[in-house]
Short mmCIF file of C-alpha atoms and ligand atoms in Angstrom, two decimals:
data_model
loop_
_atom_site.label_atom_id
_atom_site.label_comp_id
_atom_site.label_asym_id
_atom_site.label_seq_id
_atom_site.Cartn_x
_atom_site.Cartn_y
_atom_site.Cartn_z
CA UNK A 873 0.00 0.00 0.00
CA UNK A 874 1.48 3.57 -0.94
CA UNK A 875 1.82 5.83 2.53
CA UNK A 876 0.92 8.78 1.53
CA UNK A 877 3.35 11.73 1.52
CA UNK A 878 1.09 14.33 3.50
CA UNK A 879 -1.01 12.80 6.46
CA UNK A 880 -3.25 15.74 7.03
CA UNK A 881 -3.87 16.82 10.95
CA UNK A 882 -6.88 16.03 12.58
CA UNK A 883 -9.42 18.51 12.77
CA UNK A 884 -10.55 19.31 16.12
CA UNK A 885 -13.79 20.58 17.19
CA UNK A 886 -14.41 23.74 19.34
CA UNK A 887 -15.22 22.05 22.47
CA UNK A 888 -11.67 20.10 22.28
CA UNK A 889 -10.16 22.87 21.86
CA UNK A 890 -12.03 24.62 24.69
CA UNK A 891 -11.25 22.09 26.76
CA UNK A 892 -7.69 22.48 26.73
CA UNK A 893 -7.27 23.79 30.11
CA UNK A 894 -5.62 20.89 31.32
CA UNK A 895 -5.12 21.92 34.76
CA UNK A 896 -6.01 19.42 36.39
CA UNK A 897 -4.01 16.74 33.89
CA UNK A 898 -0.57 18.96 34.65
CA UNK A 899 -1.42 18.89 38.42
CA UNK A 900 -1.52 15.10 38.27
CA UNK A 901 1.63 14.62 35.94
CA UNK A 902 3.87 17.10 38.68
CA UNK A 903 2.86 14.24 41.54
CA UNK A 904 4.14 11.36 39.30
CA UNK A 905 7.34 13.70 37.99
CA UNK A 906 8.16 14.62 41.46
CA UNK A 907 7.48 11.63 43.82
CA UNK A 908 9.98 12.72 46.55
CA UNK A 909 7.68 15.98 46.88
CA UNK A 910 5.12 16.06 49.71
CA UNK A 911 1.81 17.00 48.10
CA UNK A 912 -0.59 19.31 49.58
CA UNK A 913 -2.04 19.84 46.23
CA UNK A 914 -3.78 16.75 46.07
CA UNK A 915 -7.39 16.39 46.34
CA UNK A 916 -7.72 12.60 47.03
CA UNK A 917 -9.44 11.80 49.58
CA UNK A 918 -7.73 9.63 52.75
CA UNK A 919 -5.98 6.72 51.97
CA UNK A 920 -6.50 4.95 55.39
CA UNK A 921 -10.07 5.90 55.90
CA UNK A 922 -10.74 4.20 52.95
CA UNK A 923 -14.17 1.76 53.70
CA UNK A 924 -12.26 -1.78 52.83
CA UNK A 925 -13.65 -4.16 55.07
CA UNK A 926 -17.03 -2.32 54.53
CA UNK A 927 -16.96 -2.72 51.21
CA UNK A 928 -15.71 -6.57 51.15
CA UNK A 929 -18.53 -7.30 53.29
CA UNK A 930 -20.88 -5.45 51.27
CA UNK A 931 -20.20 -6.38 48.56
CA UNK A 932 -19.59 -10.09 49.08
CA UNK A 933 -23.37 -10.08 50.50
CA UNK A 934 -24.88 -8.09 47.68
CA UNK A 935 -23.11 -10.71 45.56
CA UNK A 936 -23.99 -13.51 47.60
CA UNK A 937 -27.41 -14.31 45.89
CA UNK A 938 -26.89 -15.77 42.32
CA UNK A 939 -30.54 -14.11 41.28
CA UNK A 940 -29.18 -10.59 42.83
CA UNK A 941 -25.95 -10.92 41.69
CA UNK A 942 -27.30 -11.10 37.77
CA UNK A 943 -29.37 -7.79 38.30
CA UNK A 944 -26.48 -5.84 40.02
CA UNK A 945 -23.55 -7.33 37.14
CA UNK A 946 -26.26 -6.14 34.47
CA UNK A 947 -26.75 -2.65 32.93
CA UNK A 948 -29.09 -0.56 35.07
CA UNK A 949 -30.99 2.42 33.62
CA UNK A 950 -30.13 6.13 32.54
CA UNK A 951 -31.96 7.43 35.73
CA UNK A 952 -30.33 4.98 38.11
CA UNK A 953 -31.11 2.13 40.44
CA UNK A 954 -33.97 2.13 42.23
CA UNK A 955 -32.68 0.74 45.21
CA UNK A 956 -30.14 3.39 45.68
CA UNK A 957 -33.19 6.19 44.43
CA UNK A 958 -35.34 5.21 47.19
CA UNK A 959 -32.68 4.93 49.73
CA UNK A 960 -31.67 8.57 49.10
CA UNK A 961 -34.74 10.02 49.74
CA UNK A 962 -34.93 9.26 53.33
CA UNK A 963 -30.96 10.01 53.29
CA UNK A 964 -31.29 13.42 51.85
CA UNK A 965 -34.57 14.01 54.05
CA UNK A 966 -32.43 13.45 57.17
CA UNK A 967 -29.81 16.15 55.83
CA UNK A 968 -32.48 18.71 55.85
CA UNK A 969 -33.75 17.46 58.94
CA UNK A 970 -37.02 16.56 57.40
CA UNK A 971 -38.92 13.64 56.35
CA UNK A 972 -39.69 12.55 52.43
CA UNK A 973 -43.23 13.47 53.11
CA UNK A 974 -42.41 16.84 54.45
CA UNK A 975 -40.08 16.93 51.85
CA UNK A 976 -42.42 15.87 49.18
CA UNK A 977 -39.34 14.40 47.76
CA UNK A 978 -39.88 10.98 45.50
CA UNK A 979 -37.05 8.58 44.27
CA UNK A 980 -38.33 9.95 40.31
CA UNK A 981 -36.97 13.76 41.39
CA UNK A 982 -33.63 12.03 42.01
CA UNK A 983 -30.75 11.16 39.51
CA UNK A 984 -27.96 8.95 39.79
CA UNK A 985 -24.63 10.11 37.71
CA UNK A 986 -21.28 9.22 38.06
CA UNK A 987 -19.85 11.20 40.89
CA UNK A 988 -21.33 14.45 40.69
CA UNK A 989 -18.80 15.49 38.49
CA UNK A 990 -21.02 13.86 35.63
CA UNK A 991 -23.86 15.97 36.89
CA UNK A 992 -21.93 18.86 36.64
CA UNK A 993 -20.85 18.65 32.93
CA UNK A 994 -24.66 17.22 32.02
CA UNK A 995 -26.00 20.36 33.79
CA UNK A 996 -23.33 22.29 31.52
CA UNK A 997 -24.31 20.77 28.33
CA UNK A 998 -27.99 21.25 29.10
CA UNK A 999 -28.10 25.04 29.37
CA UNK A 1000 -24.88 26.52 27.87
CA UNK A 1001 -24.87 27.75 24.00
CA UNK A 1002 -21.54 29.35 23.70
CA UNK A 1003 -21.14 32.95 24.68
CA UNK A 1004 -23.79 32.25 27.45
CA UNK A 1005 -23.12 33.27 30.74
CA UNK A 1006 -22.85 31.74 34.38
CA UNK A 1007 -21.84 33.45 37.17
CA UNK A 1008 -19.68 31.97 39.68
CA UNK A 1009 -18.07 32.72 43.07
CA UNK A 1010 -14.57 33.78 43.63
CA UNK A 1011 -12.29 31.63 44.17
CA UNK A 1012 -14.64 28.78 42.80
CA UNK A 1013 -14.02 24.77 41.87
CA UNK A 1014 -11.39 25.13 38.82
CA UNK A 1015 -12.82 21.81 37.38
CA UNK A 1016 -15.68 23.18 36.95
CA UNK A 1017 -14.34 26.45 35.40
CA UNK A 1018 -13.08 23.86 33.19
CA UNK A 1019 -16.39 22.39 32.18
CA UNK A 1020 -17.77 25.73 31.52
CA UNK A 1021 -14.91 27.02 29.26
CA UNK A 1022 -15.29 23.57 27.26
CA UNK A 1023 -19.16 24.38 26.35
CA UNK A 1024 -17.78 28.02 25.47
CA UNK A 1025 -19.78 29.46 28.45
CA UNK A 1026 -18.64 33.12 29.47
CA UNK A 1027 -17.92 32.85 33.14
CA UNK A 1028 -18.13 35.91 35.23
CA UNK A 1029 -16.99 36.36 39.07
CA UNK A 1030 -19.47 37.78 41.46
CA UNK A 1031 -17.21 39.18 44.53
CA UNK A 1032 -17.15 36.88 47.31
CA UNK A 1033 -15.56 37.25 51.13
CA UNK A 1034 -15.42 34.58 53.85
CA UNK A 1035 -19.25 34.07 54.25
CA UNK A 1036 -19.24 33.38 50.43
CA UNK A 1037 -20.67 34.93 47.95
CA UNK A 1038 -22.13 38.45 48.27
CA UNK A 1039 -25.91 39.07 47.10
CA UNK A 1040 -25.69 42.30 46.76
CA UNK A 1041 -22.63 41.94 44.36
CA UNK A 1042 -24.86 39.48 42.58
CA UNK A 1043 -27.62 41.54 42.54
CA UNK A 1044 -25.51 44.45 40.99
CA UNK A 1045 -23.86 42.15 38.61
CA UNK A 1046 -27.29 40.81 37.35
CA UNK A 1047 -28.40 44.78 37.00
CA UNK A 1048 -25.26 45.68 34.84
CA UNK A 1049 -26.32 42.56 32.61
CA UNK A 1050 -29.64 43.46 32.10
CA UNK A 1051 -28.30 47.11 31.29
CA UNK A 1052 -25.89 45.48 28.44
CA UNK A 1053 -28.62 43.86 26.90
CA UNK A 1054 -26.85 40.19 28.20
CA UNK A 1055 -29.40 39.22 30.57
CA UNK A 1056 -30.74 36.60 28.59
CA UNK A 1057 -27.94 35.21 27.88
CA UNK A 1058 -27.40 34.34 31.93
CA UNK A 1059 -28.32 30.88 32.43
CA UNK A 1060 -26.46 29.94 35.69
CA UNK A 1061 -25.50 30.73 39.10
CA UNK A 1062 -22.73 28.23 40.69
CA UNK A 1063 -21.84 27.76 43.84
CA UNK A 1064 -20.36 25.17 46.27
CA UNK A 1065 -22.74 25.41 49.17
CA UNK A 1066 -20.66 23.82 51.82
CA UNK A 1067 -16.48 23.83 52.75
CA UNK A 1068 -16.06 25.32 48.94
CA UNK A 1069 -12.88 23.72 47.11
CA UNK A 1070 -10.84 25.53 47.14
CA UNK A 1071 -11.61 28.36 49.83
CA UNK A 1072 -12.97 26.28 52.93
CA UNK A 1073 -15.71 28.82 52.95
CA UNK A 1074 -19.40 28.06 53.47
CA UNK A 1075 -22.08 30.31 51.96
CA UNK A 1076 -23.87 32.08 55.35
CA UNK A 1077 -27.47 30.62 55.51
CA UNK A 1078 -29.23 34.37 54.91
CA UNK A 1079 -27.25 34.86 52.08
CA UNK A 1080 -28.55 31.07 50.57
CA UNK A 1081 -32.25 32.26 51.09
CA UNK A 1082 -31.79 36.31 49.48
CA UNK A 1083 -29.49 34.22 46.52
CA UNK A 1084 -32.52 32.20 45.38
CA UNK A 1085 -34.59 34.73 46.03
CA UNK A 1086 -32.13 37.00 43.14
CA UNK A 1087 -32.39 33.70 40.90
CA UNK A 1088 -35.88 34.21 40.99
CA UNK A 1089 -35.91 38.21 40.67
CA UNK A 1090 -33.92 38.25 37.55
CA UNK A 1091 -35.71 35.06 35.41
CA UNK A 1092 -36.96 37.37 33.61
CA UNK A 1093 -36.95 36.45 29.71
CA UNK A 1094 -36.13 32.84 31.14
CA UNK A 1095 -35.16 31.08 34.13
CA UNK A 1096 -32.36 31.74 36.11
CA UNK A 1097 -31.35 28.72 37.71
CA UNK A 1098 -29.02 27.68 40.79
CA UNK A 1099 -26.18 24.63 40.97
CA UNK A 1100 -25.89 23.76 44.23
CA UNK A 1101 -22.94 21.63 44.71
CA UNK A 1102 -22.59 20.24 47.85
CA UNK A 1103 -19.75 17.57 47.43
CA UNK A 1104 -18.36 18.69 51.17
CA UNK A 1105 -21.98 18.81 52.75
CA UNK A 1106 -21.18 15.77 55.25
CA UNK A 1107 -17.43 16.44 55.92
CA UNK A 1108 -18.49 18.82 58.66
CA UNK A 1109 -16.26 18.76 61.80
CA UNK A 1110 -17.39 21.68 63.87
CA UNK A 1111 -19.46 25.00 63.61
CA UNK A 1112 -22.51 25.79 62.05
CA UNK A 1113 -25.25 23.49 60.44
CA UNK A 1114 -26.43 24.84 56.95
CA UNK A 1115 -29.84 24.88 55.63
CA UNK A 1116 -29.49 23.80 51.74
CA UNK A 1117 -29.73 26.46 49.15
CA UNK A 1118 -32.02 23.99 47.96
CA UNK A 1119 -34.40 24.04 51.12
CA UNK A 1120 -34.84 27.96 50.05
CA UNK A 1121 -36.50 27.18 46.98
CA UNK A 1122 -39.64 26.22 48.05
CA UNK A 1123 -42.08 26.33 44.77
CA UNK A 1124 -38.43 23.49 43.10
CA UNK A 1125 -38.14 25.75 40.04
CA UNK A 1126 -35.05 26.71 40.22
CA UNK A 1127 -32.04 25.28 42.14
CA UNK A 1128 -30.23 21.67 40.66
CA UNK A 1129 -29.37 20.10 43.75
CA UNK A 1130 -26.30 17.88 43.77
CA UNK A 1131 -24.01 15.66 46.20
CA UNK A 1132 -21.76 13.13 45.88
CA UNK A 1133 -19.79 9.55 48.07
CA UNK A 1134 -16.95 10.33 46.72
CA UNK A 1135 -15.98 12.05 49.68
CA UNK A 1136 -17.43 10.55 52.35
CA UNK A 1137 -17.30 6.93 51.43
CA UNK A 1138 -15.02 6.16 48.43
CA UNK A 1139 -14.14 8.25 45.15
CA UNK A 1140 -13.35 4.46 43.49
CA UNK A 1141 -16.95 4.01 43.81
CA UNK A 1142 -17.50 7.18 42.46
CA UNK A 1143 -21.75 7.52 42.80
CA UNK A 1144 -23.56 10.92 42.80
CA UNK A 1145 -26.78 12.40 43.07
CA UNK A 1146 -28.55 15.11 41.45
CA UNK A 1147 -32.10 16.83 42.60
CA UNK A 1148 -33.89 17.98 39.55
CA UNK A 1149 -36.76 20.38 39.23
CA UNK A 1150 -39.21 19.28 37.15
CA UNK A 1151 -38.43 20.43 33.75
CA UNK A 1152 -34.43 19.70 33.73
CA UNK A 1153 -35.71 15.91 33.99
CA UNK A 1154 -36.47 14.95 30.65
CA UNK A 1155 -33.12 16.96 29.29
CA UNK A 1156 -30.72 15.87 31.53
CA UNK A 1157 -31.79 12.44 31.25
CA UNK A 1158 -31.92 12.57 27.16
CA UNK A 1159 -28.10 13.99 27.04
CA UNK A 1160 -26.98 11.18 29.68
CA UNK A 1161 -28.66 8.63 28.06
CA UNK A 1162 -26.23 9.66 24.79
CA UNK A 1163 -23.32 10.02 27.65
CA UNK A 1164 -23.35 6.52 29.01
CA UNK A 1165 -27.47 5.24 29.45
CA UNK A 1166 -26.73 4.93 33.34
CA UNK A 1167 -24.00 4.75 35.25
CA UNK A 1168 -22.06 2.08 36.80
CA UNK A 1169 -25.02 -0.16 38.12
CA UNK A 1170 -23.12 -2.55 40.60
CA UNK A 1171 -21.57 0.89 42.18
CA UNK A 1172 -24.79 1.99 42.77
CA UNK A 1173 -25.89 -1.07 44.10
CA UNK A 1174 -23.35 -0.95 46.51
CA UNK A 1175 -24.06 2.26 47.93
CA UNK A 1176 -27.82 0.98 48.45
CA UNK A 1177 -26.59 -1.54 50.32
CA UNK A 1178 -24.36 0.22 52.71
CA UNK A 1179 -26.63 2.80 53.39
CA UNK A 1180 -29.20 0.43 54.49
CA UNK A 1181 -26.83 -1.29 57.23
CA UNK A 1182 -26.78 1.64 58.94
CA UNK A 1183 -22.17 1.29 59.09
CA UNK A 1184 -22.52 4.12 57.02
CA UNK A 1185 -22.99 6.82 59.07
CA UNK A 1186 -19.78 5.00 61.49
CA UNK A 1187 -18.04 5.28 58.58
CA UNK A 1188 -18.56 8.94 58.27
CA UNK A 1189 -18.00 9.86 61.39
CA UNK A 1190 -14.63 7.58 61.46
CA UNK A 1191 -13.95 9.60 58.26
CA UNK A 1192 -14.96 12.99 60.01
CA UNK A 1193 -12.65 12.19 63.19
CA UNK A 1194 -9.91 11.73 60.75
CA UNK A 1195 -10.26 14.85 58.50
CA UNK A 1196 -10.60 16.88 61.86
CA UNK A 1197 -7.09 16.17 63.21
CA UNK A 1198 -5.26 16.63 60.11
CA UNK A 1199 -7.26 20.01 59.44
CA UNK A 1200 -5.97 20.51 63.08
CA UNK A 1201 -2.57 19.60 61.96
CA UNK A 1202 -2.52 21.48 59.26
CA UNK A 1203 -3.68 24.70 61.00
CA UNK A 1204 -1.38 24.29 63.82
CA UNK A 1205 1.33 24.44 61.40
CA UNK A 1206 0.05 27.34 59.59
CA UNK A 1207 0.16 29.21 63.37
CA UNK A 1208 3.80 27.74 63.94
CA UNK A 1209 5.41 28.59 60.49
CA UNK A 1210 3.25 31.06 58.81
CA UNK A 1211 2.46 33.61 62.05
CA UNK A 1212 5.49 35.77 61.83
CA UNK A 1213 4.90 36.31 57.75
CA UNK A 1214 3.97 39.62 57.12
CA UNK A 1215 0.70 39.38 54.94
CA UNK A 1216 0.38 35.84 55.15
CA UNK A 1217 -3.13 35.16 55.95
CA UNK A 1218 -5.49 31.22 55.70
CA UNK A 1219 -9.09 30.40 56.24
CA UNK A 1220 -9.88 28.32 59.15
CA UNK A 1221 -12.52 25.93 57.26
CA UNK A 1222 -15.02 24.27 59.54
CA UNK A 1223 -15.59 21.31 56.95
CA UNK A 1224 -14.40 19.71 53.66
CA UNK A 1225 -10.38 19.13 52.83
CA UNK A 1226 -8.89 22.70 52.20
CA UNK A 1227 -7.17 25.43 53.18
CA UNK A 1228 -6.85 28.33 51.32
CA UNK A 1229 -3.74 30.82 52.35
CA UNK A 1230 -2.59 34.46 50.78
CA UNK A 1231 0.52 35.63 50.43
CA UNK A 1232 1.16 39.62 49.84
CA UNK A 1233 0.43 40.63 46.16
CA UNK A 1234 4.02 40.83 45.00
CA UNK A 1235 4.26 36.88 45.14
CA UNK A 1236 1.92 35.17 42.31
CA UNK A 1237 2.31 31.37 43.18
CA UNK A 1238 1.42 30.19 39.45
CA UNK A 1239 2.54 26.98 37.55
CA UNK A 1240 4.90 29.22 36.09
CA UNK A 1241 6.26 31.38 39.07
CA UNK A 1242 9.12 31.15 41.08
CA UNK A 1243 7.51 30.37 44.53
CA UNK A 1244 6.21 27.24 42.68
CA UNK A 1245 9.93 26.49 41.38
CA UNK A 1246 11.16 26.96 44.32
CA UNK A 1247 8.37 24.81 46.57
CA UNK A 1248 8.52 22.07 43.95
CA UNK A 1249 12.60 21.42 43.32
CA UNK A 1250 14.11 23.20 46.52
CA UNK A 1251 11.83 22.45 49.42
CA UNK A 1252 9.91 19.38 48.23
CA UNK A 1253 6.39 20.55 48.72
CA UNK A 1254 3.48 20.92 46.30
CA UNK A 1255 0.31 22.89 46.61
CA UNK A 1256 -2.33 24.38 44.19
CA UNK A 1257 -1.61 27.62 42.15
CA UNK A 1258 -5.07 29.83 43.03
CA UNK A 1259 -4.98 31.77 40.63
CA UNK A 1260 -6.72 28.28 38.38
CA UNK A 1261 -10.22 28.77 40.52
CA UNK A 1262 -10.80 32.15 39.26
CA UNK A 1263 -12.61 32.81 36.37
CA UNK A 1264 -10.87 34.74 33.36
CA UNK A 1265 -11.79 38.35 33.98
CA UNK A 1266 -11.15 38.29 37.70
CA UNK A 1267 -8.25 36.17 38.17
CA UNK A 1268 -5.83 36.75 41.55
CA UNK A 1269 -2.08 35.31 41.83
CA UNK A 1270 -1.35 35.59 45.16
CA UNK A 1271 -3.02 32.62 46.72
CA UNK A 1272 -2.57 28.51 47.38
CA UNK A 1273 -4.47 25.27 47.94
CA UNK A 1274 -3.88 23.41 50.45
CA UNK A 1275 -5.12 19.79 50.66
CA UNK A 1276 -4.95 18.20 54.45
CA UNK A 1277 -6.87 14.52 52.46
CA UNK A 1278 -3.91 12.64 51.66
CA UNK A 1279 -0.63 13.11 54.30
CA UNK A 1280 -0.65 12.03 57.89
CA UNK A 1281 -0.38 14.86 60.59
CA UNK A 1282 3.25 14.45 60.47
CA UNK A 1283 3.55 14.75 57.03
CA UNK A 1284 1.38 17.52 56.65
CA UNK A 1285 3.89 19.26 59.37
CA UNK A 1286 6.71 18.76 57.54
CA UNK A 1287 4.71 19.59 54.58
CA UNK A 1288 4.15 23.35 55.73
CA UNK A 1289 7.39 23.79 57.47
CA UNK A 1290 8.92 23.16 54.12
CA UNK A 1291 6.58 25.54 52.16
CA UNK A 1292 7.07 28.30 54.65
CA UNK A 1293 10.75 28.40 53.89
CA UNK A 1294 9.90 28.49 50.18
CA UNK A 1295 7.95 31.65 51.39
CA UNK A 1296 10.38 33.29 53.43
CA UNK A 1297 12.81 33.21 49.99
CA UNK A 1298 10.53 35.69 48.80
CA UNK A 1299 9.55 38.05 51.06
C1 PLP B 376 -16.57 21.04 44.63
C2 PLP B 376 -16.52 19.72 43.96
N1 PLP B 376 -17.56 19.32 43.23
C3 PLP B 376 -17.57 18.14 42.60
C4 PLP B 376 -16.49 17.28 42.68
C5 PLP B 376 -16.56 15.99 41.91
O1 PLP B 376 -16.45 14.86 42.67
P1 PLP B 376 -17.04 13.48 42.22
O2 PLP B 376 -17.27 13.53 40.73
O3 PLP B 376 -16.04 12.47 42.59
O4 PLP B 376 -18.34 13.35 42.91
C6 PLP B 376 -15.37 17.64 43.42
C7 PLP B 376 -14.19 16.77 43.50
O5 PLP B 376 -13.19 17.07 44.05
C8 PLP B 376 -15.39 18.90 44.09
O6 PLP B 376 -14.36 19.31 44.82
#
């Protein structure tokens, strides 16, 4: 057969090209390139509060029944199992310490995806045409940020302080739209509810009530909806209990709801959850039965099962005991090694796996900066640039990441020790 002499290149659509963030890929190949670094960059979850012997036993039940064991190994459907449907309900019900009837909450307003990241980039594809808009918070969840750039969304930042985002920033952000003729074209408001990743910070419960009350102020020409994310909800460890932005929107018309056991039981599992109102149903469920027709079935078969023992909710809290002395840790350390650094400042999260520190304006702690050199070859330690969870127009250089999931107290010590000499170079 002749070769021939000019193999033309491929021809890449839009979205791949839009999707070239890569972030999150780079993050990942520094680990592997660097093993000798400690990592507080990474967002895995604890290794040694992973559920094993939950899981084998589980499992090895679930599978124990020949009959059973056919329907779990067999594809399930687009929505999700039932099993797992109808155990949420009461599961979600007890989050908002309610009941399902209260609730009026039915396994059919429920979706299954695969982690919620899957919900996330359905929700994306549902509502975005390029050039429309969703408004985010400030430092917000830079996967995300990727999902919206590959759709072509325009992603604006709504200013944001340490109760989360601020409604009347919203509000006057909605008002310059609708001045610019661009209201329309705003589809989306995004926000992780509870411990955000990356800024620890929890929205404050009156700003979740006057935010859906904006969403539905300014669905005007059409519908302004809400993504709640709350991937963090359960990894509470102290502080205040937070109504859902979802429990706020009492007529359902306009916040997605979604969670995920990544986090709290096992990311290898990988289940989520989404909360639809009525109308996103039908959608979402056409564009993930194109995606994949239902996810993992056994997975979610699994989760059914654990949360009917009832070892699930040890689990968390054996999980929650965990997270709480490395946060400890890794706040301790910030006191011993960060105090005497002029400008330094960090969050003091009361839930979830980060936190978020700032360094003085004149250090930018990029991919491409010094301090990141410097951390990475001279001092061993690895964090996560900020300056990737903020949108394009409001983007700020100064900050870091930092992940207490994977190292022991010790290492997560060491970890900071290390990193604040990597500071002190540069101040
Ligand atoms: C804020 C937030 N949302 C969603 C996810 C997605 O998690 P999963 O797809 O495993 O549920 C993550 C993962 O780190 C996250 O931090």
């Amino acid at each position: 057969m002749n070769s021939p002499t000019h193999i033309p290149g491929v021809q890449f659509s839009n979205r791949t090209r839009w999707a070239s963030r890569g972030a999150i890929s780079f993050l990942m190949q520094q680990g592997v390139e660097n093993p000798g670094v400690l990592s507080l960059a990474a967002g895995l979850v604890d290794p040694d509060t992973l559920p094993v012997e939950l899981a084998q036993e589980q499992l090895s039940e679930l599978l124990a029944d020949d009959a059973r064991a056919r329907q779990c190994l067999q594809y399930g459907t687009t929505p999700g199992s039932e099993h797992l449907r109808g155990a949420l309900v009461p599961f979600f019900a007890e989050l908002e310490n309610s009941t399902p009837e209260e609730l009026d909450l039915q396994a059919e307003d429920l979706v299954l995806t695969t982690g919620s990241q899957q919900l996330l980039s359905l929700v994306c594809d549902a509502l975005f045409d390029p050039g429309d808009i969703c408004l985010v918070a400030a430092p917000t969840y830079f996967v995300f940020l990727g999902a919206l750039e590959a759709v072509g969304a325009r992603t604006i930042s709504v200013n944001t302080d340490e109760q989360g985002m601020c409604p009347d920033a919203l509000n006057q952000t909605l008002a310059d739209l609708e001045e610019e003729g661009e209201l329309g074209r705003v589809k989306l408001i995004y926000l992780v509810s509870y411990y955000e990743n990356p800024s620890g910070v929890s929205l404050a419960t009156e700003r979740r009530k006057q935010i859906v009350e904006l969403s539905k102020k300014w669905s005007k020409s059409q519908r302004l909806m809400i993504l709640e994310d709350a991937a963090y909800r359960e990894l509470q460890y102290d502080g205040e209990v937070y109504p859902s932005l979802w429990s706020f929107d009492t007529d359902r018309q306009n916040v997605i709801y979604t969670q995920t056991f990544s986090k709290s039981f096992s990311p290898g599992v990988r289940v989520g959850f989404g909360i639809l109102p009525d109308d996103l149903k039908k959608p979402i469920s056409d564009l993930k039965g194109n995606d994949d027709f239902g996810s993992a079935h056994l997975n979610q078969r699994l989760m059914a099962q654990v949360l009917g023992t009832g070892h699930y909710r040890d689990h968390v809290e054996r999980v929650k005991a965990s997270y709480t002395a490395k946060r400890d840790a890794m706040l301790a350390a910030a006191e011993n090694y960060f105090s005497d650094l002029e400008g330094v400042t960090w969050q003091h999260p009361h839930g979830g796996l980060y936190v978020w520190m700032s360094l003085p304006e004149s250090i930018p702690t990029g991919f491409d900066s010094p301090l990141f050199e410097t951390a990475v070859q001279k001092h061993k330690v690895m964090y996560v640039p900020g300056e990737l969870c903020f949108a394009g127009d409001a983007v700020e250089r100064n900050h870091m990441r930092l992940s207490y999931g994977v190292l022991t107290p010790e290492r997560i010590g060491e970890g900071m020790k290390s990193l604040s000499h990597a500071i002190r170079e540069f101040l």
